[in-house]
Coordinates of C-alpha atoms and ligand atoms in Angstrom, one line a residue:
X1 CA 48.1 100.1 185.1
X2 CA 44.7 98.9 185.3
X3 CA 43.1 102.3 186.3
X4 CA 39.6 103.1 184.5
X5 CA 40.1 106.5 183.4
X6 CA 37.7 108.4 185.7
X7 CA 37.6 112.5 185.6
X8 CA 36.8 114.5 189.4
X9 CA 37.2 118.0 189.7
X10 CA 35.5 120.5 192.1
X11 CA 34.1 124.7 192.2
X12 CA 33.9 126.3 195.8
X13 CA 30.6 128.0 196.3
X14 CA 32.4 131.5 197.4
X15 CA 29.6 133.2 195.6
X16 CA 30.2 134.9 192.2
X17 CA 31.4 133.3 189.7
X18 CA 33.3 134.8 187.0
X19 CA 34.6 134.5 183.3
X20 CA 37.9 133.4 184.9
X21 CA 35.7 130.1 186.3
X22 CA 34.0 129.8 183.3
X23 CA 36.7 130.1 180.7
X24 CA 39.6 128.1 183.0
X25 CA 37.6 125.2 184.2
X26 CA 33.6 125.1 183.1
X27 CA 34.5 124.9 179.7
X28 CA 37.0 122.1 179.9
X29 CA 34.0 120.3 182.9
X30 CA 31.9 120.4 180.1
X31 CA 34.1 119.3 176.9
X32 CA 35.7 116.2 178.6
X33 CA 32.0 114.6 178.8
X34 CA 32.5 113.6 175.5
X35 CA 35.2 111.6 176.0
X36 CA 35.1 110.1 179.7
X37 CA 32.9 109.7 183.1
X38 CA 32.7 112.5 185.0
X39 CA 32.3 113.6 188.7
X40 CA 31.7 117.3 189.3
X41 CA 31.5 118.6 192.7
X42 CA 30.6 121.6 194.4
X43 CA 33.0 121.7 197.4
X44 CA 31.0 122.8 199.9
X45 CA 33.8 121.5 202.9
X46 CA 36.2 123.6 201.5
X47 CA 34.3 126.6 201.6
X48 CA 34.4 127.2 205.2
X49 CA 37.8 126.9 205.6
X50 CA 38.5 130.6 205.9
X51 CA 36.5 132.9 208.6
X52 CA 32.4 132.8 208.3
X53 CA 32.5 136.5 207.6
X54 CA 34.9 135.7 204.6
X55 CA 32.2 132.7 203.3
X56 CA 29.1 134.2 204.7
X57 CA 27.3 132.2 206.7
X58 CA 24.7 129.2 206.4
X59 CA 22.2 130.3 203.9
X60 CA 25.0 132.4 201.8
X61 CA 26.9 128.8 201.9
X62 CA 23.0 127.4 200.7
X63 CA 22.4 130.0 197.8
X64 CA 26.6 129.6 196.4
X65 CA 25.8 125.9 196.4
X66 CA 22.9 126.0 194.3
X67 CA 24.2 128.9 192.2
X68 CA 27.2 126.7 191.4
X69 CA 25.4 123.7 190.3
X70 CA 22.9 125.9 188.3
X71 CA 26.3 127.3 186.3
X72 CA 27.3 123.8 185.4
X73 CA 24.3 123.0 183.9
X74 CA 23.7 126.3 182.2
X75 CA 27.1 125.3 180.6
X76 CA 26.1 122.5 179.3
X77 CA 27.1 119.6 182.5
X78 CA 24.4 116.6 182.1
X79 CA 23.8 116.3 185.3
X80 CA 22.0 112.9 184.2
X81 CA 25.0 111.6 182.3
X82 CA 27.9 112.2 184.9
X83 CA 27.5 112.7 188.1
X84 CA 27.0 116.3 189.7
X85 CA 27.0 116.5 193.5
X86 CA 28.0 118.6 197.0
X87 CA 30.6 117.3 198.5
X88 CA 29.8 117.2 202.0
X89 CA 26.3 114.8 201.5
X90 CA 28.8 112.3 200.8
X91 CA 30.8 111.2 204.0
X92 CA 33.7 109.4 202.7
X93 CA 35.4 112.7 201.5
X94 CA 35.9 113.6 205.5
X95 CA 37.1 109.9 206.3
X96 CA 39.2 109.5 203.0
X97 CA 40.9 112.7 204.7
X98 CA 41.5 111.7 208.1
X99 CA 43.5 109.0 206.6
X100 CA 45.6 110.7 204.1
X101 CA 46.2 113.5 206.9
X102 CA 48.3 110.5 208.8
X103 CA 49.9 110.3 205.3
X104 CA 51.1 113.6 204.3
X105 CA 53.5 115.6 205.9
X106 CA 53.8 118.8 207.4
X107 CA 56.7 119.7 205.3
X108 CA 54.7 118.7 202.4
X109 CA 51.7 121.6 203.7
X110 CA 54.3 123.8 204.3
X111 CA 55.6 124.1 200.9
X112 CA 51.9 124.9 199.5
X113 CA 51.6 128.7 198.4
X114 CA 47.7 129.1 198.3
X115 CA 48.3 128.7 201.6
X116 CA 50.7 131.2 202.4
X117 CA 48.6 133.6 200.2
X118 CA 45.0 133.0 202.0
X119 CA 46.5 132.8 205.4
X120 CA 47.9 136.2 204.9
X121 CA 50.5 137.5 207.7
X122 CA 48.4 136.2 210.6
X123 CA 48.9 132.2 210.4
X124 CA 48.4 131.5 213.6
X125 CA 44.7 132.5 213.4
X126 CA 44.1 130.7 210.2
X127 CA 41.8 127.6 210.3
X128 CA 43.1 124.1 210.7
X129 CA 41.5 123.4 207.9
X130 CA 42.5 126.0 205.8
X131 CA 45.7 124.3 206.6
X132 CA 44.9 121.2 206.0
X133 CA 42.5 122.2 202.6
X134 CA 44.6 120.3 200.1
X135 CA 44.6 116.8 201.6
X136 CA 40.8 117.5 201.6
X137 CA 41.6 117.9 197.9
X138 CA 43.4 114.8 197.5
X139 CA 40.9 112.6 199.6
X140 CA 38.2 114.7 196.6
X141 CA 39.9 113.0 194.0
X142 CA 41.4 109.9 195.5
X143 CA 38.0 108.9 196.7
X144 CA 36.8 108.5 193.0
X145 CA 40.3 107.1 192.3
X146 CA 40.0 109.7 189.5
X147 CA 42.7 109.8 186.8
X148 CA 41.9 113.1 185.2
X149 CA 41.7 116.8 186.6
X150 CA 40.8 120.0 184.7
X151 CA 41.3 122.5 187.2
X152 CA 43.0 125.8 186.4
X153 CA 46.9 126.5 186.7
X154 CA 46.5 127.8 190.3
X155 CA 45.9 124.2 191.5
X156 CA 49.0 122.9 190.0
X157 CA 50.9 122.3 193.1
X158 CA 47.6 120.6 194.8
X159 CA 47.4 118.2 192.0
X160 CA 51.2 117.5 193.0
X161 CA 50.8 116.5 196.3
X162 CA 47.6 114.5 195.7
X163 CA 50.2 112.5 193.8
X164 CA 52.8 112.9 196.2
X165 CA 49.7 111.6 198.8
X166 CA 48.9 108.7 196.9
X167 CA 52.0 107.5 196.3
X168 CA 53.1 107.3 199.9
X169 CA 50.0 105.6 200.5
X170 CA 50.6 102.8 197.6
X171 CA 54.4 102.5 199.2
X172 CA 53.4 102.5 202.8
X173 CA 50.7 100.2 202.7
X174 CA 52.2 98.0 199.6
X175 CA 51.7 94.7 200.9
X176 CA 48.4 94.7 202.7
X177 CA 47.1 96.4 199.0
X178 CA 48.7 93.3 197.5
X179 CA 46.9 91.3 199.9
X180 CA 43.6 92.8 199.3
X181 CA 43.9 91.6 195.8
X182 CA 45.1 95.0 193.8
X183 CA 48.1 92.5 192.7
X184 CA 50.2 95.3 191.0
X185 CA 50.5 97.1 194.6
X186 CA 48.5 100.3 193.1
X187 CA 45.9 100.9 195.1
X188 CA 45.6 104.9 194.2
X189 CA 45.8 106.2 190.6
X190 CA 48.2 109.4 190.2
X191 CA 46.0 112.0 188.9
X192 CA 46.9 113.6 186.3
X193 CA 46.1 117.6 185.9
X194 CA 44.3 119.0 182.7
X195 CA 45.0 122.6 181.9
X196 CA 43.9 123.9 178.7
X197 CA 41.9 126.3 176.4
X198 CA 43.3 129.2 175.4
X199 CA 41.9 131.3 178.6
X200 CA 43.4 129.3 181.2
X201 CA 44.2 132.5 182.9
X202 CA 41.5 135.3 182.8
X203 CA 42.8 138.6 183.3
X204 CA 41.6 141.4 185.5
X205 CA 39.7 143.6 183.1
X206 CA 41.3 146.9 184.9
X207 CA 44.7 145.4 185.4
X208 CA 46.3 142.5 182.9
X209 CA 49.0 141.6 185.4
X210 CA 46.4 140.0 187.7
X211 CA 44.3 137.4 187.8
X212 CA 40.4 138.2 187.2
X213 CA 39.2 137.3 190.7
X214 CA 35.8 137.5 193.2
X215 CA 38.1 139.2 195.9
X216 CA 39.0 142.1 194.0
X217 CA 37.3 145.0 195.4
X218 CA 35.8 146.5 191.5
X219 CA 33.3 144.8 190.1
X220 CA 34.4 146.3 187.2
X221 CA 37.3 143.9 187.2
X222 CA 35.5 141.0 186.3
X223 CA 32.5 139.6 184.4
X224 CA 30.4 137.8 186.6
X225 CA 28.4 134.8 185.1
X226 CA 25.1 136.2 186.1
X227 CA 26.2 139.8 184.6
X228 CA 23.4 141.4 182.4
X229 CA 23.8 142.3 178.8
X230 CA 24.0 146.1 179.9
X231 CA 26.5 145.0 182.7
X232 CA 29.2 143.0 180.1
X233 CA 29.2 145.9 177.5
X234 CA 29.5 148.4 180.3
X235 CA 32.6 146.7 182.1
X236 CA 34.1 145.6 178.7
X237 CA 33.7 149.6 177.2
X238 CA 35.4 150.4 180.2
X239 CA 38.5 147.8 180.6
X240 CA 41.6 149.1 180.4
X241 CA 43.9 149.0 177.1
X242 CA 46.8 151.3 176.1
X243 CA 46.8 153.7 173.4
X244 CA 48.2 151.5 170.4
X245 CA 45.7 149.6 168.0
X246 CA 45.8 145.9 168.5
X247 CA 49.1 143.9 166.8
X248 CA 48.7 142.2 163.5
X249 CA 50.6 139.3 165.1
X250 CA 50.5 137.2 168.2
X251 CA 54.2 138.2 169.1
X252 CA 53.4 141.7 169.5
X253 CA 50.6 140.8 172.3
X254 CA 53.8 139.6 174.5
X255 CA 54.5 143.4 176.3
X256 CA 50.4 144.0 176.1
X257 CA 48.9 142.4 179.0
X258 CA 45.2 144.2 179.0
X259 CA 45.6 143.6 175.2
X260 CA 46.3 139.6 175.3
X261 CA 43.5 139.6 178.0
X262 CA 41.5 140.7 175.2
X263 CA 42.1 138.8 172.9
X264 CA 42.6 136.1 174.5
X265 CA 38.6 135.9 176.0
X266 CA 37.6 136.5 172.3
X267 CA 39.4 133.6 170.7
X268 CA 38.2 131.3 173.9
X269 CA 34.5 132.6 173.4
X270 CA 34.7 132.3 169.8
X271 CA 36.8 129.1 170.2
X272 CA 39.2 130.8 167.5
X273 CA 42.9 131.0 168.1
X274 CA 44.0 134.4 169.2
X275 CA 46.0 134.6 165.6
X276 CA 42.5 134.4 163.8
X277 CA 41.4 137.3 166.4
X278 CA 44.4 139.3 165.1
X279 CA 43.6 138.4 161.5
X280 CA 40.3 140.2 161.8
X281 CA 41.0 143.1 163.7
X282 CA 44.5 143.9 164.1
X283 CA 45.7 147.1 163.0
X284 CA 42.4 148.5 164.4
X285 CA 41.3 150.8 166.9
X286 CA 40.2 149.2 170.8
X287 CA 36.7 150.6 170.4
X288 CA 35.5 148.3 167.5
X289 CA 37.2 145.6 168.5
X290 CA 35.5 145.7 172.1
X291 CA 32.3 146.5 170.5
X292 CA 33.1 143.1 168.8
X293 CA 33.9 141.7 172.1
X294 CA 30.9 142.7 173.8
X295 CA 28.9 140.4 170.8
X296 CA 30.8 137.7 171.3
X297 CA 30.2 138.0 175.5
X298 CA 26.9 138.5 175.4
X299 CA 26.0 135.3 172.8
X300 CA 28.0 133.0 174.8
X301 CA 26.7 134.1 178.3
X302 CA 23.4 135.6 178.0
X303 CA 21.8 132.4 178.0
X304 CA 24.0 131.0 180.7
X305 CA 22.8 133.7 182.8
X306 CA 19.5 133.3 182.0
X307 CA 19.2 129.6 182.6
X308 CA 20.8 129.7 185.6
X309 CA 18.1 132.6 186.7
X310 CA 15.5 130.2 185.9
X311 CA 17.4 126.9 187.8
X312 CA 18.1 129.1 190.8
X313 CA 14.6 130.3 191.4
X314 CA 13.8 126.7 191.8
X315 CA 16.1 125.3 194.4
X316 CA 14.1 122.3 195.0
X317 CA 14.7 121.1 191.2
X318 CA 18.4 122.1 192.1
X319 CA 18.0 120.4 195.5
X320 CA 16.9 117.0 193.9
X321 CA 19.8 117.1 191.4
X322 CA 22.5 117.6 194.3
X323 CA 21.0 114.6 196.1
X324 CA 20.6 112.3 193.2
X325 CA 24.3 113.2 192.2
X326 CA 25.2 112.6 195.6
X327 CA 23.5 108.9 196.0
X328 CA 25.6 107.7 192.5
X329 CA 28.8 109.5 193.7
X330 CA 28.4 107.4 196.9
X331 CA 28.4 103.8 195.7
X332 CA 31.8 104.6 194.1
X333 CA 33.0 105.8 197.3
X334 CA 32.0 103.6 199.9
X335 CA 33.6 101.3 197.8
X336 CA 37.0 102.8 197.7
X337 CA 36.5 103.5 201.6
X338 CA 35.6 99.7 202.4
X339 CA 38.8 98.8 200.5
X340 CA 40.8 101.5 202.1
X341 CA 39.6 100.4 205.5
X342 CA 41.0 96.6 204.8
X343 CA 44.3 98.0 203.6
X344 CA 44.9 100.2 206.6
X345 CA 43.5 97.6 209.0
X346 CA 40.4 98.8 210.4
X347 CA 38.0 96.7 211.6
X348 CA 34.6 97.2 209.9
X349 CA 31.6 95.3 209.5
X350 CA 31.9 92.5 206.7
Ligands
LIG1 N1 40.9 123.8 195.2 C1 40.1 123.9 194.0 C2 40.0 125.3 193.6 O1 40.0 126.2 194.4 C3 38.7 123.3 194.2 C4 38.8 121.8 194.5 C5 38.5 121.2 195.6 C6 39.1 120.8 193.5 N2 38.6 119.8 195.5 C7 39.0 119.6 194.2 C8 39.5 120.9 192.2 C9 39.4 118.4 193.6 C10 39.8 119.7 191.5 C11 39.8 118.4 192.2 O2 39.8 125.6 192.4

């Protein structure tokens, strides 16, 4: 297969984002630079997709946008190097859409559970396009023709009907692909997802059965990129644990969920394995552990915070990076969408 190997992946600008974001996908954003071409995108069209009260309105939508791109390059995302963008400056990603809507099927929607979960018990007064959110997806990263994905394990299932998408699309439409001179019949690549670290699921720091989120109602529950020193020791002083000291071994993390959270956000901060965390302090006591923890927090995101701080308070600097992302991520797709437009037979000016 003659795909270039090309990596997309997207952050919604819901406002706060969290260790959980950082640790599960910004990290990974900012590792696979080394190794291939990147497209990161702040998802701007499927932010609106639940009620304007849930999203907050046009300037909250404004100040998310920027505060996402100011975390990806606080993290260490060159936006000159790859490409760093909001989605919705670049047209194709709504026409790549409509498209691949007339592909997928409703049986195929029906079957997705983020759905089921953000919709709640009132679907019928849930947005079409909350509906309709992960062909928006697909269209994200077919557009690109991207062939890599970090995203975190919730977006499993997405990544497997943007393949299921593309697929129908390189069967339904085999010969006129052929004829527009992609010989092999492929027009779209199947993306592959890319899950790893060892924090691809950030706890809740009060509850280690669920996941750290922005829509739980403590604050307390989560670390929030732009968290102060004062804030992270705080919160991480008063996370939950249980009354054992911490195992010697990995195994006996297994029935310790708030302790495997833990843990597990030291060895990813410290980019140690969680059996070198339990080498240095198992057999000890919560409270110097945390007091470690809290060290290791506030080196790694201090100066995240801080830089971000700094980018934010000059949103046309932020502005201009957004547009000049946008303008590169735009050649690539208008010509996927001129190509797309030949195979499914649309007239368009030569
Ligand atoms: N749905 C993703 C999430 O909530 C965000 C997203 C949108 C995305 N488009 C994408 C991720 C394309 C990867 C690729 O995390």
């Amino acid at each position: 297969m003659a795909f270039v190997e090309r990596v997309f992946s997207g952050v919604q600008p819901t406002g706060n984002l969290h260790l959980g974001n950082y640790l599960g996908a910004i990290v990974n954003f900012v590792k696979m630079q080394e190794t291939h071409d990147c497209i990161y995108c702040v998802v701007d069209m499927h932010a609106i997709t639940q009620g304007v009260d849930v999203w907050g309105g046009p300037a909250e939508l404004a100040r998310n946008t920027r505060e996402v791109t100011a975390a990806f390059i606080a993290s260490g995302i060159d936006p000159k190097k790859h490409i760093v963008f909001n989605q919705s400056q670049v047209s194709g990603h709504a026409e790549l859409a409509w498209i691949l809507n007339c592909i997928a099927r409703i049986g195929w929607l029906n079957r997705m559970t983020q759905f089921k979960e953000k919709a709640g018990k009132d679907r019928e007064n849930a947005s079409v396009g909350l509906y309709d959110y992960p062909v928006l997806m697909a269209a994200d990263i077919l557009l690109y023709r991207a062939t890599h994905v970090p995203v975190g394990e919730d977006q499993k299932q997405h990544l497997e009907l943007s393949r299921d998408i593309a697929q129908k699309f390189n069967n339904d439409f085999g010969d006129s692909i052929r004829g527009h001179g992609f010989n092999d019949g492929l027009f779209f690549p199947q993306p592959e997802p890319f899950i790893t670290g060892p924090a691809t699921r950030v706890m809740s720091l009060r509850d280690g059965t669920k996941k750290m989120s922005k829509s739980e109602a403590s604050d307390n529950s989560r670390i929030n990129l732009t968290d102060d020193a004062n804030t992270i020791a705080q919160k991480i002083r008063k996370a939950k644990t249980d009354p054992e000291p911490l195992p010697s071994e990995e195994k006996g993390l297994q029935t310790r969920p708030e302790a495997d959270n833990l843990v597990g956000i030291y060895a990813a901060l410290a980019g140690v394995s969680k059996h070198d965390v339990l080498k240095d302090f198992g057999g000890g006591q919560f409270s110097s552990f945390k007091n470690a923890l809290v060290d290791v927090c506030v080196a790694k995101l201090s100066p995240i915070a801080d830089e971000m701080k700094r980018l934010v308070a000059d949103a046309g600097h932020v502005d201009q990076i957004l547009i000049d992302g946008a303008n590169r991520a735009r050649a690539i797709a208008d010509e996927t969408m001129r190509s797309a437009k030949n195979i499914v037979g649309f007239i368009r000016q030569p």
